[in-house]
Short mmCIF file of C-alpha atoms in Angstrom, two decimals:
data_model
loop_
_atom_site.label_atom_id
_atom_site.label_comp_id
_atom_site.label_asym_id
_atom_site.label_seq_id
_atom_site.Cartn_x
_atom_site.Cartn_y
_atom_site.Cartn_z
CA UNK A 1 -23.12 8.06 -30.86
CA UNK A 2 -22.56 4.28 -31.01
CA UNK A 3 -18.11 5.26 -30.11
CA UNK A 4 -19.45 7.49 -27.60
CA UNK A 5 -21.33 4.72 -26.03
CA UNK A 6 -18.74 2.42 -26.09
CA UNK A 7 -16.63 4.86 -24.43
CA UNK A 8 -19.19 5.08 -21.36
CA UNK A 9 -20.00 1.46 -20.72
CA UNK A 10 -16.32 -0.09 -21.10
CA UNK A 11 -13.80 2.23 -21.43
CA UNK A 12 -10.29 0.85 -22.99
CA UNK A 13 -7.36 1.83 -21.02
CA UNK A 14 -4.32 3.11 -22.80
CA UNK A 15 -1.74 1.75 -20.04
CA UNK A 16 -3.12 -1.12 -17.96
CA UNK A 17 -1.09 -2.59 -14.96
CA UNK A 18 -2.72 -5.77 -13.97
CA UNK A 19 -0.21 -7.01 -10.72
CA UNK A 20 -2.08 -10.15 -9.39
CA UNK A 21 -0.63 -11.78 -12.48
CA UNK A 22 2.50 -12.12 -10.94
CA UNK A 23 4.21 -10.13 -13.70
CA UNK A 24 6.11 -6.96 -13.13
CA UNK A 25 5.63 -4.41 -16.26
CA UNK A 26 9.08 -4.50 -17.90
CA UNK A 27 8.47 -0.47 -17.72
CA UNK A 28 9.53 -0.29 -14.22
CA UNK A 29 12.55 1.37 -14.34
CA UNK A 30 14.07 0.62 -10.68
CA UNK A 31 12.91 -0.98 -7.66
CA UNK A 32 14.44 -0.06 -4.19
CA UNK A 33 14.46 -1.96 -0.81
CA UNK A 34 17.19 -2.97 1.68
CA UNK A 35 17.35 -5.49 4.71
CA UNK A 36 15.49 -8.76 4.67
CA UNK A 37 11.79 -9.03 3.31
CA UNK A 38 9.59 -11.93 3.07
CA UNK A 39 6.12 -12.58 0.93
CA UNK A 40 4.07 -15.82 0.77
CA UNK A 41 4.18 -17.36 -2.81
CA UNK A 42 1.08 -19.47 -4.77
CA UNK A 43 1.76 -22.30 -3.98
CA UNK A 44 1.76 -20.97 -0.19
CA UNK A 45 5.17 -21.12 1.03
CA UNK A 46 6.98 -18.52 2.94
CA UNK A 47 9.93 -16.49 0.36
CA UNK A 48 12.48 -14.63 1.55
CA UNK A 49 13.68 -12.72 -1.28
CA UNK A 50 16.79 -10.50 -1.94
CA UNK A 51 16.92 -6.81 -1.76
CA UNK A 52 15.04 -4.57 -4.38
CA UNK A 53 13.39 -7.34 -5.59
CA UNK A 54 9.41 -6.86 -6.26
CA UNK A 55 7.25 -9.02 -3.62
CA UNK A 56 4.17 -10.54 -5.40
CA UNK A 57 2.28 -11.28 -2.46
CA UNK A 58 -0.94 -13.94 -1.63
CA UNK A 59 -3.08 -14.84 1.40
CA UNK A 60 -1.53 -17.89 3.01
CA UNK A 61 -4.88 -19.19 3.96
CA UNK A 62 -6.70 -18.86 0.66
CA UNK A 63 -3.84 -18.68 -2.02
CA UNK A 64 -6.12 -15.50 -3.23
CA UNK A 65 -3.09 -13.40 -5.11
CA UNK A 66 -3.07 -9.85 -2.98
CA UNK A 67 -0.97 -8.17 -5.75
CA UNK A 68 2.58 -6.14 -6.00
CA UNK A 69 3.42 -5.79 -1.99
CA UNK A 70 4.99 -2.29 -1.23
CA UNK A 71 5.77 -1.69 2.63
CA UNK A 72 7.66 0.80 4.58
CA UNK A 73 10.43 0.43 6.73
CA UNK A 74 10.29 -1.48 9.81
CA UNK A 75 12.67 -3.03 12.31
CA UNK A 76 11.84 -5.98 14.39
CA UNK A 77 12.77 -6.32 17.93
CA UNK A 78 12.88 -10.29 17.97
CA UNK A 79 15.84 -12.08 17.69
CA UNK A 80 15.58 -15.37 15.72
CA UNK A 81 12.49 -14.56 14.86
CA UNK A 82 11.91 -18.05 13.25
CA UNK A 83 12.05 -20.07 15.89
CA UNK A 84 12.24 -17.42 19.16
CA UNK A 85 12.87 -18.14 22.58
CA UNK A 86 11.94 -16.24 25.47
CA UNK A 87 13.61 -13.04 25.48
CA UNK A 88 13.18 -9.15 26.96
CA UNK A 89 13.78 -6.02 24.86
CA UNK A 90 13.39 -2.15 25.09
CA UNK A 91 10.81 -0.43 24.29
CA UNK A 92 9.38 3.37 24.46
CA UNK A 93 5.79 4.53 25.22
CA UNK A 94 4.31 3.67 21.69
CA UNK A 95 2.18 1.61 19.66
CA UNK A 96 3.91 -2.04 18.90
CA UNK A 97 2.59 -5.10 17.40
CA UNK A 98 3.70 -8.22 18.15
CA UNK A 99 2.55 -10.72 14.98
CA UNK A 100 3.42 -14.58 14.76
CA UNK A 101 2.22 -18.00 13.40
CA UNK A 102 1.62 -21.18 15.05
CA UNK A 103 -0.56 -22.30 17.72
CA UNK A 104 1.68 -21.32 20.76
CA UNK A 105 1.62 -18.22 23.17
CA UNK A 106 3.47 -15.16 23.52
CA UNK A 107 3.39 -13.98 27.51
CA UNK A 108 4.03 -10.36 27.67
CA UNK A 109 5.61 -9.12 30.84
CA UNK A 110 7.58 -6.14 32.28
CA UNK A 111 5.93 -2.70 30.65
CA UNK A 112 2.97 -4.40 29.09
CA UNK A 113 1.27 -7.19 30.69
CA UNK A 114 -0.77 -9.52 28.20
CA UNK A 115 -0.67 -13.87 27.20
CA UNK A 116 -1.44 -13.34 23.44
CA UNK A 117 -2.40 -17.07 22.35
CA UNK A 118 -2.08 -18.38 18.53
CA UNK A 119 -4.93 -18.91 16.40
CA UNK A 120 -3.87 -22.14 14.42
CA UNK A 121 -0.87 -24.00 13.14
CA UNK A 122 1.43 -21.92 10.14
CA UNK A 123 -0.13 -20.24 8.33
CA UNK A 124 -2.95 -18.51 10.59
CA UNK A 125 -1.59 -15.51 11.95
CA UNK A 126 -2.37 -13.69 15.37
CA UNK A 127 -1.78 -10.27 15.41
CA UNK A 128 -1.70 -7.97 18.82
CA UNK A 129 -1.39 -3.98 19.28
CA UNK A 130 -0.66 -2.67 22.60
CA UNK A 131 1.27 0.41 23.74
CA UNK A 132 3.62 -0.18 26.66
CA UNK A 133 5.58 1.86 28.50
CA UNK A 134 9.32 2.80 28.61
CA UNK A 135 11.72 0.17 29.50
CA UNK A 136 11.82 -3.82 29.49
CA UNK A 137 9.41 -5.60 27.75
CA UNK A 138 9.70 -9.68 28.40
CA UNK A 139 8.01 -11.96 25.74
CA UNK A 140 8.13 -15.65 27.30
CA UNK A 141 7.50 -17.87 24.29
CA UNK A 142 5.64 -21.76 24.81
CA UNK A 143 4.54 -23.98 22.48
CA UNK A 144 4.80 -23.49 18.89
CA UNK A 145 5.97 -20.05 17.70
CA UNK A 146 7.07 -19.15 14.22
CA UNK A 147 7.69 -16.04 12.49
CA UNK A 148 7.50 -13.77 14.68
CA UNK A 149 7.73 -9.91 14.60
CA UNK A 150 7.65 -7.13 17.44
CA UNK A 151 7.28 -4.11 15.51
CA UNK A 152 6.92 0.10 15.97
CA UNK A 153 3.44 0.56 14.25
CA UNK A 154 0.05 0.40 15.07
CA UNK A 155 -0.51 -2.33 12.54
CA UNK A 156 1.76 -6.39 11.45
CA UNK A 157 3.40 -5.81 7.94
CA UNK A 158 4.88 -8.66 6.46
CA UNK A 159 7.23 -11.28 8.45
CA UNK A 160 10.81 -9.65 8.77
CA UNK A 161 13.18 -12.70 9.20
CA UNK A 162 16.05 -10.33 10.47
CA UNK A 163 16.61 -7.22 12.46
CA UNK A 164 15.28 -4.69 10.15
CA UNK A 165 13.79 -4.26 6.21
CA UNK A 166 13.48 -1.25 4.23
CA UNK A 167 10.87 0.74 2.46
CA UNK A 168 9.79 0.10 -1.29
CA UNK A 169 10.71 2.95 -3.06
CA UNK A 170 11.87 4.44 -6.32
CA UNK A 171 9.48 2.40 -8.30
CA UNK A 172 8.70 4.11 -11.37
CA UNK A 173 7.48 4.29 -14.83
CA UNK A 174 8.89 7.03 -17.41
CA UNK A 175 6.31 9.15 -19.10
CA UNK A 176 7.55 8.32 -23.02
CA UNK A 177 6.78 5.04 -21.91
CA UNK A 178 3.15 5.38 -21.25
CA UNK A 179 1.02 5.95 -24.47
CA UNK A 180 -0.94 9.61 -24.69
CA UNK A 181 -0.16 10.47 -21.30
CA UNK A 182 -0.59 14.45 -21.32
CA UNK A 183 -0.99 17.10 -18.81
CA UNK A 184 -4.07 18.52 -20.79
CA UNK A 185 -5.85 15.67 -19.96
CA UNK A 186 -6.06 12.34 -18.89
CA UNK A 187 -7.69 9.81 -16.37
CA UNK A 188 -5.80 7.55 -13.59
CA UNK A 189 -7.38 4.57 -12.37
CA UNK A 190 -5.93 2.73 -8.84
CA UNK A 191 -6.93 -0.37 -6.90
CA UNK A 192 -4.87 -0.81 -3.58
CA UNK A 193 -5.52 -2.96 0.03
CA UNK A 194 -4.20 -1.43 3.22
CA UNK A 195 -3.63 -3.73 6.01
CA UNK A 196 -3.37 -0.02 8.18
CA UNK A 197 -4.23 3.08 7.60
CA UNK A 198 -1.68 6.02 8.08
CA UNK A 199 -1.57 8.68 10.75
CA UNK A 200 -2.70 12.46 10.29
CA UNK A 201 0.15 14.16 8.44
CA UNK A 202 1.33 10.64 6.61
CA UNK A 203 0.37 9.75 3.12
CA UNK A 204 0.53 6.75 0.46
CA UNK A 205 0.65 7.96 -3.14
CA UNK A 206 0.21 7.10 -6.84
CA UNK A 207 0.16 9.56 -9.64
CA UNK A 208 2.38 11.41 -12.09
CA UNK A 209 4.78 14.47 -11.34
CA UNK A 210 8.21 16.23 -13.12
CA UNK A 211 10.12 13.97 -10.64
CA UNK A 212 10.26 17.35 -8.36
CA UNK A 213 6.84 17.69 -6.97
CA UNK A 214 5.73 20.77 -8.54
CA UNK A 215 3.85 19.53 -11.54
CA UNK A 216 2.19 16.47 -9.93
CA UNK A 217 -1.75 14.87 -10.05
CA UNK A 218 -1.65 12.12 -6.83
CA UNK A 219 -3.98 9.94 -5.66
CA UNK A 220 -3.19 9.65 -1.88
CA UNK A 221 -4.43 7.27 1.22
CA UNK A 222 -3.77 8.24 4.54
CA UNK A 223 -4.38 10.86 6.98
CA UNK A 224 -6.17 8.60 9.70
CA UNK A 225 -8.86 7.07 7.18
CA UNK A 226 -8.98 9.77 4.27
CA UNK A 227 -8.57 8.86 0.39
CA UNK A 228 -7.84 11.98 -1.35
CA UNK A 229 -6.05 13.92 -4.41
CA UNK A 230 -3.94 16.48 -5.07
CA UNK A 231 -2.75 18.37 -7.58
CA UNK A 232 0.34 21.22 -8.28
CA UNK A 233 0.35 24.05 -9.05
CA UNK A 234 -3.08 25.17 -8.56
CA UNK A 235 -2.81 24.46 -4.91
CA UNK A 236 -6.12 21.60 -5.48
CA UNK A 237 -6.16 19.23 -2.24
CA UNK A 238 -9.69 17.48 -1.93
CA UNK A 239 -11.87 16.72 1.07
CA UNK A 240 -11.77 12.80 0.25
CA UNK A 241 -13.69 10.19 1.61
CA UNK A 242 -13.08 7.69 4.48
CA UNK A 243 -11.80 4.17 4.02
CA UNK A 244 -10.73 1.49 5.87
CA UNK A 245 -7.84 -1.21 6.56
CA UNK A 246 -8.17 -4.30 5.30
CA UNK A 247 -11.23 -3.06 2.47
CA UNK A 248 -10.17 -2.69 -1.05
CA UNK A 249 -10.01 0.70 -2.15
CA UNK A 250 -11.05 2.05 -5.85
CA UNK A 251 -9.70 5.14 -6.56
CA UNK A 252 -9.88 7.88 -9.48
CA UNK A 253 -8.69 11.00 -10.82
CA UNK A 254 -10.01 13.00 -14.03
CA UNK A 255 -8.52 15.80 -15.38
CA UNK A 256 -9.08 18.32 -18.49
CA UNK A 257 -8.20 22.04 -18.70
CA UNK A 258 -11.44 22.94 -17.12
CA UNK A 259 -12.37 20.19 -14.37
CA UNK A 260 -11.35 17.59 -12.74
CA UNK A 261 -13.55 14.72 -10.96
CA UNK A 262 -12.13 12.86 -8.07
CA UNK A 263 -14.05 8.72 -7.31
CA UNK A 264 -13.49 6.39 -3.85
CA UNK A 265 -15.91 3.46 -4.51
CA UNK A 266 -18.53 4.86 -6.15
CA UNK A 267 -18.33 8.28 -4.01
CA UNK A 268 -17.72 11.43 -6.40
CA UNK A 269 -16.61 14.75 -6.21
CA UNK A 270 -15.96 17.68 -8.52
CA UNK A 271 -14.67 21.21 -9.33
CA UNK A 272 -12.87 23.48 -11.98
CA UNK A 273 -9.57 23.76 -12.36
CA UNK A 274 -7.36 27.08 -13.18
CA UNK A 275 -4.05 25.99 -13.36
CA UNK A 276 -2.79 23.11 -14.67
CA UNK A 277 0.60 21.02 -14.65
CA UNK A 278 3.26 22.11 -17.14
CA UNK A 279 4.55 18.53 -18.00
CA UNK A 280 4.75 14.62 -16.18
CA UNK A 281 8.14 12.80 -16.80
CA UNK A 282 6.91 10.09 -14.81
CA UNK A 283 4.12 7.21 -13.25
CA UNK A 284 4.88 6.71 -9.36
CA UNK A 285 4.28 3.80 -7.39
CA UNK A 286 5.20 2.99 -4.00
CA UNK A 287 5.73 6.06 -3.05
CA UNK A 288 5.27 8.01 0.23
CA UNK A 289 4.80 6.14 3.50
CA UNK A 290 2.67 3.12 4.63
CA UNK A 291 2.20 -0.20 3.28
CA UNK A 292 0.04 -1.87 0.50
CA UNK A 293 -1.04 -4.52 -1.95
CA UNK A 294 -1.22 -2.82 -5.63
CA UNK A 295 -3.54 -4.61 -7.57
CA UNK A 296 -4.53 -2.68 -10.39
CA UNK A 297 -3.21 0.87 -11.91
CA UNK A 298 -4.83 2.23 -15.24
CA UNK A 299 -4.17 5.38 -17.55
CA UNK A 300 -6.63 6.47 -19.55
CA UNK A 301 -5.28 9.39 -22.26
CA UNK A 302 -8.68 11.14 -22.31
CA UNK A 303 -10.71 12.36 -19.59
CA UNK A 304 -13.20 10.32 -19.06
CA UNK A 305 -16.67 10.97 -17.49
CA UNK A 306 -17.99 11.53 -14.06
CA UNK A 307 -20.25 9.32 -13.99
CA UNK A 308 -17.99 6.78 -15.79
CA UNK A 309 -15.38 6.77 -12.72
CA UNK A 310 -17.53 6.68 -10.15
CA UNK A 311 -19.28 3.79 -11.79
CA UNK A 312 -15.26 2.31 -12.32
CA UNK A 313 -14.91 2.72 -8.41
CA UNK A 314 -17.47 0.80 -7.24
CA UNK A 315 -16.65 -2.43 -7.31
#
């Protein structure tokens, strides 16, 4: 009774990935990105790191570690973005957002018509959405401008000090390296910041799959404000529940032979399952589209309670 106890009140994880150390699990097997990337450091200084290198990321302002940064790909429009002088560019009829640092001001003119002003000297950042039409943009730069971006995207991702930078991907974690991890049963545990929330039809996921998709358990963020799960086969794809940008989300997935129970900060739902997944050869992360900060990801080789991961989600 005591064990049993102990199991519901503080439940030991059998693979525990704790990124706002700084540290990347020497488990990772690969890490993928191309272009030019950039992530602020501790100490609070801008990096500009090399290609499939992992981004530990912190808030410039605070120095408050954000976690392992995964981002998709993005091209900026700016040219020296660093230092920028006035310039036009051409743009279609879609969401852009035009990000930089500094206390100067960013006139937009031609097929959008705004002054977007700076909220501080580096590191505040002002951030500005707007959906022009097709054609010639002009962005007449005064005062002090740094670090700028003009991206595709309804939402800033991180400062790209070039023309373009590529998505995190590949990162993964083999299965024989992840103690008791079974198909039969098993709990997954994620913690993960958005700074925007994906479209209908586009999805961030986490989870564990044959490395083909059709034995997989995900845990997914997306779909215009939806955290979910899903699981193959057995065709199981959960209502969810809403989140938000720029909240930290809890999120977890339970699984035995005959149920599985799916958390979002302290929200819980259930149901059987029929058909399980024949076998896991590995633990994905950053995979999908969208961007995040990873903070935490647990594995837990037993299937833990309901009422255990919905108390684990909420805060």
């Amino acid at each position: 009774m005591r064990i049993g106890s102990s199991i519901l009140r503080s439940p030991r994880p059998d693979t525990n990935l704790q990124f706002l150390s700084g540290l990347l699990d020497p488990r990772v097997s690969s890490w993928t990105r191309s272009g030019v990337c950039s992530y602020w450091d501790a100490a609070g200084a801008l990096q500009a790191p090399g290609a499939n290198v992992a981004r530990f990321d912190h808030a410039p302002l605070t120095l408050n570690p954000l976690g392992l940064l995964f981002e998709e790909a993005r091209a900026n429009l700016i040219a020296s973005p660093d230092t920028p002088a006035t310039q036009s560019v051409s743009v279609t009829a879609q969401a852009y957002t035009l990000s930089f640092y500094g206390s100067g001001t960013v006139t937009l003119s031609g097929t959008a018509t705004a002054t977007v002003a700076g909220t501080g000297v580096v590191p505040n950042r002002r951030t500005y959405t707007f959906t022009p039409t097709a054609g010639t943009l002009t962005l007449t730069i005064s005062g002090t401008v740094r670090y700028a971006n003009l991206e595709a995207g309804a939402y800033a991702t991180s400062y790209i000090p070039g023309a373009s930078r590529g998505a995190d991907t590949g990162i993964t974690l083999a299965a024989s390296t992840l103690p008791g991890l079974s198909v039969s049963q098993g709990t997954l545990f994620v913690e993960w910041l958005f700074p925007g929330i994906l479209p209908s039809g586009q999805v961030s996921f986490i989870g564990f799959d044959d490395g083909t998709g059709t034995n997989r358990i995900l845990l997914r963020v997306g779909q215009g404000g939806v955290a979910d799960m899903v699981s193959s086969p057995g065709g199981i794809d959960t209502s969810g529940f809403a989140v938000t940008a720029g909240t930290i989300i809890r999120q977890a997935v339970a699984w035995s032979s005959g149920s599985w129970g799916h958390a979002v900060n302290g929200q819980l739902e259930t149901s059987s399952v029929t058909t399980m997944p024949a076998s896991f050869t590995r633990l994905l992360l950053g995979a999908g589209l969208g961007s995040y900060w990873l903070s935490k990801v647990r594995h837990y080789a037993i299937r833990l309670p309901d009422a255990v991961i919905r108390t684990m989600t909420n805060g």
